[in-house]
mmCIF file of C-alpha atoms and ligand atoms in Angstrom:
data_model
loop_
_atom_site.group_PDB
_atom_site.id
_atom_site.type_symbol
_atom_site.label_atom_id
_atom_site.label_comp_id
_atom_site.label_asym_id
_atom_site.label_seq_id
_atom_site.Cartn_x
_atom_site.Cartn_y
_atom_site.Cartn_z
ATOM 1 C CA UNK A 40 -24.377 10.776 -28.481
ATOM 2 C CA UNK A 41 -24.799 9.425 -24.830
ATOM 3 C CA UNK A 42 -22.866 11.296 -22.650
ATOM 4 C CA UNK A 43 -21.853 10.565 -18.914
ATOM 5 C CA UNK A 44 -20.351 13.503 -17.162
ATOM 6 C CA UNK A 45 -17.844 12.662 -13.648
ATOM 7 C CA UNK A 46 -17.350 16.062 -11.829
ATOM 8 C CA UNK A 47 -20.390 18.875 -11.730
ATOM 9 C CA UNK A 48 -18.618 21.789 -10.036
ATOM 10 C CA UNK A 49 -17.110 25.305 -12.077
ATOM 11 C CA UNK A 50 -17.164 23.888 -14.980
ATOM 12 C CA UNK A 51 -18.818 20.889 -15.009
ATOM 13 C CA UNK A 52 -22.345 22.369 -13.973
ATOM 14 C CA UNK A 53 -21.873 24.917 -16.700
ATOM 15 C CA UNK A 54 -21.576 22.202 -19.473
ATOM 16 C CA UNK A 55 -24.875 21.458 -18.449
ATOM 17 C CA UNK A 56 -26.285 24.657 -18.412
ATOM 18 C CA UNK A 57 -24.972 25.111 -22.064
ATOM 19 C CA UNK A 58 -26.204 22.039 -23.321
ATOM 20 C CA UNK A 59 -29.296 22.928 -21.666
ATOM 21 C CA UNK A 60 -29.555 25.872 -22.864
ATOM 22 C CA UNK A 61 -28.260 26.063 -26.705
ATOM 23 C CA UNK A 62 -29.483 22.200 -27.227
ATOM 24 C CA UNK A 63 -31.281 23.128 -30.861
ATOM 25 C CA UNK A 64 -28.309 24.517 -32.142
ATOM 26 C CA UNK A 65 -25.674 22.301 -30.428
ATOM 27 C CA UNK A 66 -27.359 18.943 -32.124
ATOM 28 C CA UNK A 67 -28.175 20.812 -35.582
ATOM 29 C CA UNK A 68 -24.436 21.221 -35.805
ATOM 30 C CA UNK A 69 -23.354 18.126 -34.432
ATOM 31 C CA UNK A 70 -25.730 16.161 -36.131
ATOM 32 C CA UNK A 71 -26.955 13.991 -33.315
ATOM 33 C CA UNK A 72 -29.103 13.765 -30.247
ATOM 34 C CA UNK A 73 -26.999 14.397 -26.878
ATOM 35 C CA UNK A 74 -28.154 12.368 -24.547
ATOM 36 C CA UNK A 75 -27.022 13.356 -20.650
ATOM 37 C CA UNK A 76 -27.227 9.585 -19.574
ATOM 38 C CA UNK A 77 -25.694 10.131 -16.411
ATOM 39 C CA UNK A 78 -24.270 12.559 -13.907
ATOM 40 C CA UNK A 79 -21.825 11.691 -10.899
ATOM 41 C CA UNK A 80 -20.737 14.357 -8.405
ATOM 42 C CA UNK A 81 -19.346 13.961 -4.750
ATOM 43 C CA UNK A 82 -21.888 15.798 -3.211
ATOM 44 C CA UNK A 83 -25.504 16.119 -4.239
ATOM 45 C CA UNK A 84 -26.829 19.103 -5.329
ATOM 46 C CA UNK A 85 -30.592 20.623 -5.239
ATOM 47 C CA UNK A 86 -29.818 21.801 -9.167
ATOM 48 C CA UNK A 87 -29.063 18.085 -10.084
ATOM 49 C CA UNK A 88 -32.606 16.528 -9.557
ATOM 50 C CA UNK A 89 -33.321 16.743 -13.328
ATOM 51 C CA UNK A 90 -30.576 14.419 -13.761
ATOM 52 C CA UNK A 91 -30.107 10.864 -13.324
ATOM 53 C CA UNK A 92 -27.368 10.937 -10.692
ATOM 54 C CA UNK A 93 -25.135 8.477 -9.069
ATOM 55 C CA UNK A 94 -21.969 9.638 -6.314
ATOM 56 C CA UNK A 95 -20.160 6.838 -7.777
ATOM 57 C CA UNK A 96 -17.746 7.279 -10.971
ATOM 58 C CA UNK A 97 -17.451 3.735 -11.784
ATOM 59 C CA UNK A 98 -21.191 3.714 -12.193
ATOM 60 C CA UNK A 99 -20.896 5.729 -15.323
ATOM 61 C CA UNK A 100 -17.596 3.952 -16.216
ATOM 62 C CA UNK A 101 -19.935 0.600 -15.968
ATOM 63 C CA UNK A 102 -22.409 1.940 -18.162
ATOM 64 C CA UNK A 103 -22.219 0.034 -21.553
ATOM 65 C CA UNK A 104 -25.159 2.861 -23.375
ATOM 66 C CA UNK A 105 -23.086 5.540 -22.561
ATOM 67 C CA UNK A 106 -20.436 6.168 -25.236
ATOM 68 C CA UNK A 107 -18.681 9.090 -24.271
ATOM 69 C CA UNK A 108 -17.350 10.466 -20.878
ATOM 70 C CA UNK A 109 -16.302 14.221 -19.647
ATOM 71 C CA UNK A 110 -13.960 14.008 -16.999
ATOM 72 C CA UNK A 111 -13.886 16.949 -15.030
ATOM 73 C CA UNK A 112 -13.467 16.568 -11.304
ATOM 74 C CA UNK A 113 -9.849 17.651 -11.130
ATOM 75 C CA UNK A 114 -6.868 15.894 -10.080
ATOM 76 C CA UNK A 115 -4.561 13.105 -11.068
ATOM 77 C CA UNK A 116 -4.913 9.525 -9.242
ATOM 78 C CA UNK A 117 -8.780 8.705 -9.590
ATOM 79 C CA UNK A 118 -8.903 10.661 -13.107
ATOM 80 C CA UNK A 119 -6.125 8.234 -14.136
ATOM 81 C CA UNK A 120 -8.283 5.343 -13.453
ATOM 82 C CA UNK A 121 -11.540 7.043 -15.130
ATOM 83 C CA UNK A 122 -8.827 8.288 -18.257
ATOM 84 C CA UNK A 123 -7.967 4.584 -18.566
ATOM 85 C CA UNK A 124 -11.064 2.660 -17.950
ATOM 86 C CA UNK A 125 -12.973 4.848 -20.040
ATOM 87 C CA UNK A 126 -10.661 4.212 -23.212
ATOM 88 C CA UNK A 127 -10.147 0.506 -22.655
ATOM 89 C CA UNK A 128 -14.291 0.191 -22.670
ATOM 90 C CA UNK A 129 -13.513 1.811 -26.201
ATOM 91 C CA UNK A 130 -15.577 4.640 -24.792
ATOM 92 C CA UNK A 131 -14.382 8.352 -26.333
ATOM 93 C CA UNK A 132 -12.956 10.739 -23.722
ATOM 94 C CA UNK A 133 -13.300 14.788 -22.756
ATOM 95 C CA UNK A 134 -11.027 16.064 -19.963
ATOM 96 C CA UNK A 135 -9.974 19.450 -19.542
ATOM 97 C CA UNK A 136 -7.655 18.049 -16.730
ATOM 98 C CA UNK A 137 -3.654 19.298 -18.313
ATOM 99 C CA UNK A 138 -2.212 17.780 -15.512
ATOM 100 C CA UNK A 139 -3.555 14.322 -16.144
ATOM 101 C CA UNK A 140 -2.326 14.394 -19.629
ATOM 102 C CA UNK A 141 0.661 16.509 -19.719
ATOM 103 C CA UNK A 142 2.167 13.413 -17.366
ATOM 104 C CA UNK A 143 0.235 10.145 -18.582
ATOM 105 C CA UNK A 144 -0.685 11.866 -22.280
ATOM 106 C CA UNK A 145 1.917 9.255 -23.979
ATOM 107 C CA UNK A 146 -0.207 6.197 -22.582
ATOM 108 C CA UNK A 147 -3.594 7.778 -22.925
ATOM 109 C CA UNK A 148 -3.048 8.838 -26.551
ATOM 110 C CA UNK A 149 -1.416 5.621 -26.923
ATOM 111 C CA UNK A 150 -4.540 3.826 -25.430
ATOM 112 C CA UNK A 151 -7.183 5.882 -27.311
ATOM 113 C CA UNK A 152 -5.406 4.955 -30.432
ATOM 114 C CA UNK A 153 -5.183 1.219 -30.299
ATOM 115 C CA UNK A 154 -8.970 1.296 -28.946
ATOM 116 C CA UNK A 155 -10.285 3.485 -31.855
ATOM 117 C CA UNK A 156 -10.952 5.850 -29.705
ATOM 118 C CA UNK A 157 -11.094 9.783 -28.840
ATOM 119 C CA UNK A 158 -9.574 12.346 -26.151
ATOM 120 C CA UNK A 159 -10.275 15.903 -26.959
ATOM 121 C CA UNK A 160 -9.116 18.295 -24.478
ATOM 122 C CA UNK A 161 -9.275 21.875 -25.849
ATOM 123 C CA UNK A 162 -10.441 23.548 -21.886
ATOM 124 C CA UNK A 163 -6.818 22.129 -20.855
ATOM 125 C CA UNK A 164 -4.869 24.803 -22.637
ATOM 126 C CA UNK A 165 -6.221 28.127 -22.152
ATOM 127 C CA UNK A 166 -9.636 27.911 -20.816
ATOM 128 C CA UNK A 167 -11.966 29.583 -23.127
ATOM 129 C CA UNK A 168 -9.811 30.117 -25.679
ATOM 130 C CA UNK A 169 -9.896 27.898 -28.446
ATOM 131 C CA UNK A 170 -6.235 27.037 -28.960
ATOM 132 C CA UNK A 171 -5.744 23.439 -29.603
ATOM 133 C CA UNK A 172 -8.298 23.245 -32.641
ATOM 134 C CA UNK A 173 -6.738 25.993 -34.753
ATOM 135 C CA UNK A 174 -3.324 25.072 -33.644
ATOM 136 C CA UNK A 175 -4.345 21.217 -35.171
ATOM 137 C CA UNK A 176 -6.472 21.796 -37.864
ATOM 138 C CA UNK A 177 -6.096 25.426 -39.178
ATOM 139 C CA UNK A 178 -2.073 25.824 -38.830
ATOM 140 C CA UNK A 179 -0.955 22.019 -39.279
ATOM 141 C CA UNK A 180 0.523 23.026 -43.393
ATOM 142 C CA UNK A 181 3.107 25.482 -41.298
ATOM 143 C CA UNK A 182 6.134 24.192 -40.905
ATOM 144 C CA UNK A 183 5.803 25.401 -37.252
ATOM 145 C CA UNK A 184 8.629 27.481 -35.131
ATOM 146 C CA UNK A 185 7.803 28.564 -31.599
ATOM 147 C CA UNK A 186 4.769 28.555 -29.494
ATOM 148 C CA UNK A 187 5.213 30.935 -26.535
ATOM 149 C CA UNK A 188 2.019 31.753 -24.133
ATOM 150 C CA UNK A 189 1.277 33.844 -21.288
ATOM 151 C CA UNK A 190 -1.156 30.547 -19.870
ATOM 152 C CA UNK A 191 -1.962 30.939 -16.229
ATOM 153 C CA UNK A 192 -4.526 33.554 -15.253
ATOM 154 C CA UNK A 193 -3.110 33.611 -11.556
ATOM 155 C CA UNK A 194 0.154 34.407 -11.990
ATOM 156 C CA UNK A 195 -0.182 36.978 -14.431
ATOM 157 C CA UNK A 196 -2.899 38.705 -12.359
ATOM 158 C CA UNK A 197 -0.073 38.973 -9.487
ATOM 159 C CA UNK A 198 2.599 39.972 -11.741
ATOM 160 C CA UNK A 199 -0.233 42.952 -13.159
ATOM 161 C CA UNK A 200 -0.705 43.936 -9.521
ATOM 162 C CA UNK A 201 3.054 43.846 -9.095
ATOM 163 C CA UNK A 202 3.672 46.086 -11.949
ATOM 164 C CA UNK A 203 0.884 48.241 -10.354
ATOM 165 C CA UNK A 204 2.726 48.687 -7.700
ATOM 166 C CA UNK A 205 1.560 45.542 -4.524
ATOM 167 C CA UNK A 206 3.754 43.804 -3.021
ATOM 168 C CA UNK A 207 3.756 39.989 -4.203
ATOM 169 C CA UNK A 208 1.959 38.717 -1.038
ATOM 170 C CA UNK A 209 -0.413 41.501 -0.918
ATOM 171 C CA UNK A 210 -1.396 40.562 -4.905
ATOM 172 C CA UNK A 211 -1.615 36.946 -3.533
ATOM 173 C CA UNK A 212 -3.815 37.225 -1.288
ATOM 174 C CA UNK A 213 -5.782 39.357 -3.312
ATOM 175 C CA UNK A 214 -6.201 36.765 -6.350
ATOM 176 C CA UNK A 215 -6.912 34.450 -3.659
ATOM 177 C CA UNK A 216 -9.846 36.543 -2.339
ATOM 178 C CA UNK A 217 -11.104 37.573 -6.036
ATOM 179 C CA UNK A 218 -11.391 33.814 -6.494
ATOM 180 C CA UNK A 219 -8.539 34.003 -8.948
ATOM 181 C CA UNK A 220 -5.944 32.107 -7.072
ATOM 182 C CA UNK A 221 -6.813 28.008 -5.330
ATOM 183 C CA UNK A 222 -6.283 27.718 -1.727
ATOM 184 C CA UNK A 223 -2.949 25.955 -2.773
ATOM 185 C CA UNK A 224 -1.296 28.175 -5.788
ATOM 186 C CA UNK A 225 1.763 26.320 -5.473
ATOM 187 C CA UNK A 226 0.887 25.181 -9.860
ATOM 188 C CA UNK A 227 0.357 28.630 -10.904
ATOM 189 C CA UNK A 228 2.777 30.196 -9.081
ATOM 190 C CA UNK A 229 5.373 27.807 -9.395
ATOM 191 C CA UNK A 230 4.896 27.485 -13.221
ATOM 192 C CA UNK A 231 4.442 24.148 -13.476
ATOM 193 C CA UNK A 232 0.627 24.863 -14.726
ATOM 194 C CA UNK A 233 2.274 26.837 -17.515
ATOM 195 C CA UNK A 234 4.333 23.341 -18.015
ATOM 196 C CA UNK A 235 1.122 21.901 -18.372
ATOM 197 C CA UNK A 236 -0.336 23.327 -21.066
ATOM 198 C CA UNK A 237 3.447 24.501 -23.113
ATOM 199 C CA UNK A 238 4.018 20.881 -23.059
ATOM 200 C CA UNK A 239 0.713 20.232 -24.403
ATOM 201 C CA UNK A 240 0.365 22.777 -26.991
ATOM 202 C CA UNK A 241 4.165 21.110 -28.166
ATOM 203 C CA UNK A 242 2.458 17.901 -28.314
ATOM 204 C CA UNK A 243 -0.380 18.981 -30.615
ATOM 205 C CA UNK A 244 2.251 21.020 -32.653
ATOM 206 C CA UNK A 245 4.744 18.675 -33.143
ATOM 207 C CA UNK A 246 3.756 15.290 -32.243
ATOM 208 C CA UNK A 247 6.176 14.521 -29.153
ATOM 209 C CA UNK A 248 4.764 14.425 -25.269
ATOM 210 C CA UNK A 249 8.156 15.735 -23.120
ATOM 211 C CA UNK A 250 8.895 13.596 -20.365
ATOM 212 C CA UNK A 251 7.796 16.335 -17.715
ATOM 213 C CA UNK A 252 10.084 15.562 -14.911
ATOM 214 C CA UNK A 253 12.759 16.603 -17.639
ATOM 215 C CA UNK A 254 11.216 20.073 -18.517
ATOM 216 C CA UNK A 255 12.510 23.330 -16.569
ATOM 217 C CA UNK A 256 10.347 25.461 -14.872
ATOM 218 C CA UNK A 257 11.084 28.704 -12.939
ATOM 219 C CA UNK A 258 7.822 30.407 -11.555
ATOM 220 C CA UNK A 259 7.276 33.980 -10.400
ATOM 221 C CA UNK A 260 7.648 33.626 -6.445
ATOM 222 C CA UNK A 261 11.643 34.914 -6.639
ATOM 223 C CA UNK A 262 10.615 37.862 -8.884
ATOM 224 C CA UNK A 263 10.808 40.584 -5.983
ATOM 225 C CA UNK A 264 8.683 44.031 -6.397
ATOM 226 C CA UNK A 265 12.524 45.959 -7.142
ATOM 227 C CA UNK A 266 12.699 43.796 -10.552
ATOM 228 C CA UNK A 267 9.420 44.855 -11.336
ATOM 229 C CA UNK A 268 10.225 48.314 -10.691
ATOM 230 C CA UNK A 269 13.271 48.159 -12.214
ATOM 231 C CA UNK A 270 11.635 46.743 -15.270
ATOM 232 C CA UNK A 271 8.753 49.561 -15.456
ATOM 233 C CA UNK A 272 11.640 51.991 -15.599
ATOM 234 C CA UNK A 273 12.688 50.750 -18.560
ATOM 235 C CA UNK A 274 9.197 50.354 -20.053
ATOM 236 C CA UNK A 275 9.252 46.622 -19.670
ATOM 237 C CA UNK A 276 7.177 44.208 -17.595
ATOM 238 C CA UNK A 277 7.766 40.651 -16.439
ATOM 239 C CA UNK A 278 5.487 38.139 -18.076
ATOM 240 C CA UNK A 279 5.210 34.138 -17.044
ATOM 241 C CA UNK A 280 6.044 32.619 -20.353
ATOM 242 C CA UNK A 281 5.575 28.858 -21.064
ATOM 243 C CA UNK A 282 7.852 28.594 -24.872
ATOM 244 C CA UNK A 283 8.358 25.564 -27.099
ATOM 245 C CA UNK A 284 10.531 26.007 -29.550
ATOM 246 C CA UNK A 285 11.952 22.888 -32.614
ATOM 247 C CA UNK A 286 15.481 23.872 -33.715
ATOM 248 C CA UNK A 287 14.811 23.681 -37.532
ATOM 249 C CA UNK A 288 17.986 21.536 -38.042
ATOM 250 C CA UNK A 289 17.885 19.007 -35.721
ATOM 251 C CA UNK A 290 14.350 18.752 -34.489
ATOM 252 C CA UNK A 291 15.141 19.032 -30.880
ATOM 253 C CA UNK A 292 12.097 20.449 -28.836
ATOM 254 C CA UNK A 293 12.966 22.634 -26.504
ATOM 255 C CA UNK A 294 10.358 23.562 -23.661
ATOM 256 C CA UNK A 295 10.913 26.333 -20.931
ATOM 257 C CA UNK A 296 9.077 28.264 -18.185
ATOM 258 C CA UNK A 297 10.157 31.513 -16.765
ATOM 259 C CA UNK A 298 9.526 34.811 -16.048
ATOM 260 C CA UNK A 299 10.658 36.923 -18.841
ATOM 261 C CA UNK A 300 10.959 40.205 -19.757
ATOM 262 C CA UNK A 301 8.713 41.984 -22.646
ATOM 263 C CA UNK A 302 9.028 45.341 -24.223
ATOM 264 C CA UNK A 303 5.832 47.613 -25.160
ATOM 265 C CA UNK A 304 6.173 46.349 -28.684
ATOM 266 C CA UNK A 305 5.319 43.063 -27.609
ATOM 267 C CA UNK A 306 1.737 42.465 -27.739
ATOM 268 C CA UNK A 307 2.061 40.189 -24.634
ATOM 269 C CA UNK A 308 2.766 43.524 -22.909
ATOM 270 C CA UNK A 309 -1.617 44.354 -22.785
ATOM 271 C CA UNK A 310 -1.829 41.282 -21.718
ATOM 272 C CA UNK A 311 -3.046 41.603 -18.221
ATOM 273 C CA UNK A 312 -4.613 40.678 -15.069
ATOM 274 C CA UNK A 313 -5.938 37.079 -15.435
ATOM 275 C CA UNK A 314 -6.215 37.124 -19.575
ATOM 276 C CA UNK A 315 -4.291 34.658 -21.422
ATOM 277 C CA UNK A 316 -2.274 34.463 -24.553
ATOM 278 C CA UNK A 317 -0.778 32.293 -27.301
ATOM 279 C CA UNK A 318 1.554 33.110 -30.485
ATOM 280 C CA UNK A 319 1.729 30.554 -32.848
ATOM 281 C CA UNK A 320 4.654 31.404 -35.549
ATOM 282 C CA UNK A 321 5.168 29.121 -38.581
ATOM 283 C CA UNK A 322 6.737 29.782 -41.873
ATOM 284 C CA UNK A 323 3.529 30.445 -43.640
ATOM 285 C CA UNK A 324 1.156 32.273 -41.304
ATOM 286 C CA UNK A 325 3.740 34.115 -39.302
ATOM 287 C CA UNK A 326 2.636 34.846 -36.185
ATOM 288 C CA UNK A 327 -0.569 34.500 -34.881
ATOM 289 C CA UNK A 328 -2.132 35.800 -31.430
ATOM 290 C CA UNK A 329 -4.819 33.710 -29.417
ATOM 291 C CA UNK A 330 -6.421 36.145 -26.799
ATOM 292 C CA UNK A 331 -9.111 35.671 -23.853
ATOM 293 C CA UNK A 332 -10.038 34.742 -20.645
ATOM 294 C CA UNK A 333 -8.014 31.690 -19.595
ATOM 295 C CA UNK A 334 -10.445 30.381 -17.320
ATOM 296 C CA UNK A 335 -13.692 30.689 -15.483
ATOM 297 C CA UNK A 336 -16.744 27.662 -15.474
ATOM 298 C CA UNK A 337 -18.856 29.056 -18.503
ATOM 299 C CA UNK A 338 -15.510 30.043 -20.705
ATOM 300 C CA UNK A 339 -13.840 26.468 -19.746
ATOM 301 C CA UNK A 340 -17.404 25.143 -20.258
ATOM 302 C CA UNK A 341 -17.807 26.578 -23.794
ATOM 303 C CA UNK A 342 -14.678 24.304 -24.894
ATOM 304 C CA UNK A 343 -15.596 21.708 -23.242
ATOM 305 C CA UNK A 344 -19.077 21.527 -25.258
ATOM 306 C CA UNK A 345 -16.947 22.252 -28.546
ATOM 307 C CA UNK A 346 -15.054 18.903 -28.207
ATOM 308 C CA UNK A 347 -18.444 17.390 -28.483
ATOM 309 C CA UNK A 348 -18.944 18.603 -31.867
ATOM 310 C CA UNK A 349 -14.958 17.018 -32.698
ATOM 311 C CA UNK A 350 -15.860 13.560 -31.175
ATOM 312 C CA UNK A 351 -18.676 13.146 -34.297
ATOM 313 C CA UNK A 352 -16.916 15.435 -36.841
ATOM 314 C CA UNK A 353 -13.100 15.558 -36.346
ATOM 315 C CA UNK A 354 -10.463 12.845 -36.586
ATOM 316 C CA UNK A 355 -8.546 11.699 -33.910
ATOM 317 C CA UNK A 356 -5.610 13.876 -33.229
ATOM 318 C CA UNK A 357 -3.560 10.779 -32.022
ATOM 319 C CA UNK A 358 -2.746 9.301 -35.730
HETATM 320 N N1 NAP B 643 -12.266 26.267 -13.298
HETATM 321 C C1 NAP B 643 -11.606 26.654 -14.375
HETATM 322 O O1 NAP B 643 -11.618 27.835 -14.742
HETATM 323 C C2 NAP B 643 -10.833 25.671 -15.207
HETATM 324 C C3 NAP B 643 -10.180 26.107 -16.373
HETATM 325 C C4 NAP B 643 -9.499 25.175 -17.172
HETATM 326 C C5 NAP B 643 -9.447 23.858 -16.782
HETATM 327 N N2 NAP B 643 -10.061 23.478 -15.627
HETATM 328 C C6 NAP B 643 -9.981 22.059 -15.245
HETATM 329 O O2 NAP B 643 -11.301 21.520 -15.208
HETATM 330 C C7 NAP B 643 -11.388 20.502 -14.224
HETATM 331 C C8 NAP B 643 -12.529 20.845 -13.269
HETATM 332 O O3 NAP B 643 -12.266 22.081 -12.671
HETATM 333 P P1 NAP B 643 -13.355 22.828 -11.766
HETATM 334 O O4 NAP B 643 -12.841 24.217 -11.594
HETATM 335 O O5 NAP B 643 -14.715 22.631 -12.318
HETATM 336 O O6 NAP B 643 -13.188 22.047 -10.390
HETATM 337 P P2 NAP B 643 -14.211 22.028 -9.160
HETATM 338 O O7 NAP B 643 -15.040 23.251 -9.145
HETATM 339 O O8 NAP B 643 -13.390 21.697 -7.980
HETATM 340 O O9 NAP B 643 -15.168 20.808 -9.514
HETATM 341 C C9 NAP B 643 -14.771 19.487 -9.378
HETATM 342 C C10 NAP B 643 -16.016 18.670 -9.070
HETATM 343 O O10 NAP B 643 -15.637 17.305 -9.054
HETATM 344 C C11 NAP B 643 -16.255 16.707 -7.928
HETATM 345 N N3 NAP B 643 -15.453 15.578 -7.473
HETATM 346 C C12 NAP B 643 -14.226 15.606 -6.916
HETATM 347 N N4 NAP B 643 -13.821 14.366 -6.613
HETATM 348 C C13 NAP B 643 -14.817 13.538 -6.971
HETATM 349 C C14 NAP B 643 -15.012 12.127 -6.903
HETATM 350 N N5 NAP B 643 -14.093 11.307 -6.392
HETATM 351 N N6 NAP B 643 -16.179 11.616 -7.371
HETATM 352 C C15 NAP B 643 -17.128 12.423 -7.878
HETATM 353 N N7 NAP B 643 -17.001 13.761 -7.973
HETATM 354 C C16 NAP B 643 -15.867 14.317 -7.531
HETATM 355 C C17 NAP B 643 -16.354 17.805 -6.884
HETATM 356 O O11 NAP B 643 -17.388 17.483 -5.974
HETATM 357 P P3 NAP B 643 -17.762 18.393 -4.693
HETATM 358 O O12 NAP B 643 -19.091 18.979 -5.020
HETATM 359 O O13 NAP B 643 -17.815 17.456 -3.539
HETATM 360 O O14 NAP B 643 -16.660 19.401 -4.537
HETATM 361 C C18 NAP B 643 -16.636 19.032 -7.720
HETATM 362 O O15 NAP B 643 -18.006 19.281 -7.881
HETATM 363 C C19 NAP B 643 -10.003 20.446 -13.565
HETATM 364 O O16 NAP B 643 -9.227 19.449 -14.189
HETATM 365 C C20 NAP B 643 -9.412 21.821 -13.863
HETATM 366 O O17 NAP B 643 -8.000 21.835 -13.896
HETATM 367 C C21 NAP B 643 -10.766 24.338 -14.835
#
């Protein structure tokens, strides 16, 4: 497998490190050599010299021996392009980018399929947490009913320091110092990185990319520190939920984002700080409950390596 990698920061210098590191057991499994052809990163860094290393992307998009590309610089305009080019060279695609393909999915998966091509994205929906695979290949004889996740790290660690009594711009600026929170948390806060990944868990489950400028999303920034209160009192807390749910009879998809209220018997109620969660139901499994740390560069990193092992062994997801 020759592998050209656009984007060596968190995560992307991580996949390295991983493939570095568990190499033996990462080809055994796979069945094939990986072969880092080429690295491209904005900057240059002193731990890149043991790569062959370019600043440009197109260079790797160019580069007819490589065969598949991880996108992970972040962003939407220039990872269009790469998203794009990289399928119409009938070259397979990684991305853990959910904003890229919660808007342009429909074309991409579109794209990938009439090239023969793959897109794997299992770091786009929960970070470490392997989601997407189990929710494709494990649940897929459900009939499935609802998908509802607590999804961004951010805004649940300021709702948990809410609920622990700080003031929402006191727990802001705290994720923001922990590392937790961008400089701009205007997508966590605002919900629409929740959107993100609800829409794209829908997609996997049912087959149907929402238009996203149609999906509503409420965030957690009107949520003052009296609801919270008033919630504790009555042993609730507030919880940023992305849900999907099909109406059985007529197949409508219905996506929403808000803040929502959950009871001590929910098991979303542990779920705290900047841990993540998913429940799957479907008529055969019931419920199931995805749990772990929905971010971070060696947990996003881990998922990233995994869709290595789907390019050779899986099937394409778009069929
Ligand atoms: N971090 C996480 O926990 C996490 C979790 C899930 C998904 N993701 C997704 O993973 C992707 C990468 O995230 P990240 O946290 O690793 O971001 P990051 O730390 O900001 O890394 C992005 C890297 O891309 C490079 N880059 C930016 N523009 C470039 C360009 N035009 N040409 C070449 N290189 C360019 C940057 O170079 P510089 O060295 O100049 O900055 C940086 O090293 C994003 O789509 C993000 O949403 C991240």
């Amino acid at each position: 497998m020759n592998v050209g990698i656009i984007g060596i920061g968190t995560v992307g210098k991580e996949v390295l490190s991983i493939i570095s590191c568990q190499r033996v057991k990462i080809e055994k499994l796979l069945g094939e050599e990986i072969k880092i052809i080429k690295i491209c990163n904005r900057t240059f860094r002193e731990e890149f010299k043991n790569y062959s290393f370019t600043f440009d992307y197109k260079e790797i998009l160019e580069d007819d021996s490589i065969d598949t590309i991880i996108e992970l610089m972040g962003g939407k305009d220039i990872p269009l392009e790469i998203a794009k080019k990289t399928l119409l060279s009938k070259k397979n695609l990684i991305t853990a980018n959910k904003e890229l393909l919660a808007i342009h999915g429909n074309e991409l998966f579109q794209l990938a399929k009439k090239n023969g091509v793959k897109i794997f994205f299992e770091a786009a929906v929960g970070g470490g947490i392997p989601i997407l695979s189990p929710l494709k290949e494990s649940l897929f004889p459900n009939k499935l009913k609802k998908i509802r996740g607590i999804l961004n790290g951010t805004a649940n660690y300021i709702l948990t320091q809410m609920s622990n009594g700080s003031s929402y711009e006191r727990a802001l600026i705290d994720a923001t110092k922990k590392g937790y929170a961008e400089t701009d948390p205007t997508f966590d806060v605002d919900g629409i990185d929740t959107a993100h990944k609800i829409s794209l868990l829908s997609y996997l489950a049912w087959g149907e990319l929402k238009e996203f400028t149609e999906i509503k999303i409420n965030g957690i920034t009107k949520l003052s520190t009296e609801d919270i209160r008033k919630a504790a009192t009555n042993n609730q807390k507030y919880k940023l939920l992305g849900e999907a749910v099909i109406d059985e009879k007529t197949e409508k998809i219905t996506l929403s984002i808000k803040p929502t209220l959950v009871g001590k018997d929910d098991l979303f109620y542990e779920v705290n700080g900047i841990y993540n969660a998913v429940e799957i139901e479907g008529s055969y499994t019931g419920k199931t409950i995805f749990y772990g740390e929905g971010a971070g560069g060696s947990t996003t990193a881990n998922a990233v390596v995994s869709d290595l092992y789907k390019i050779i062994n899986s099937r394409s997801w778009q069929i």
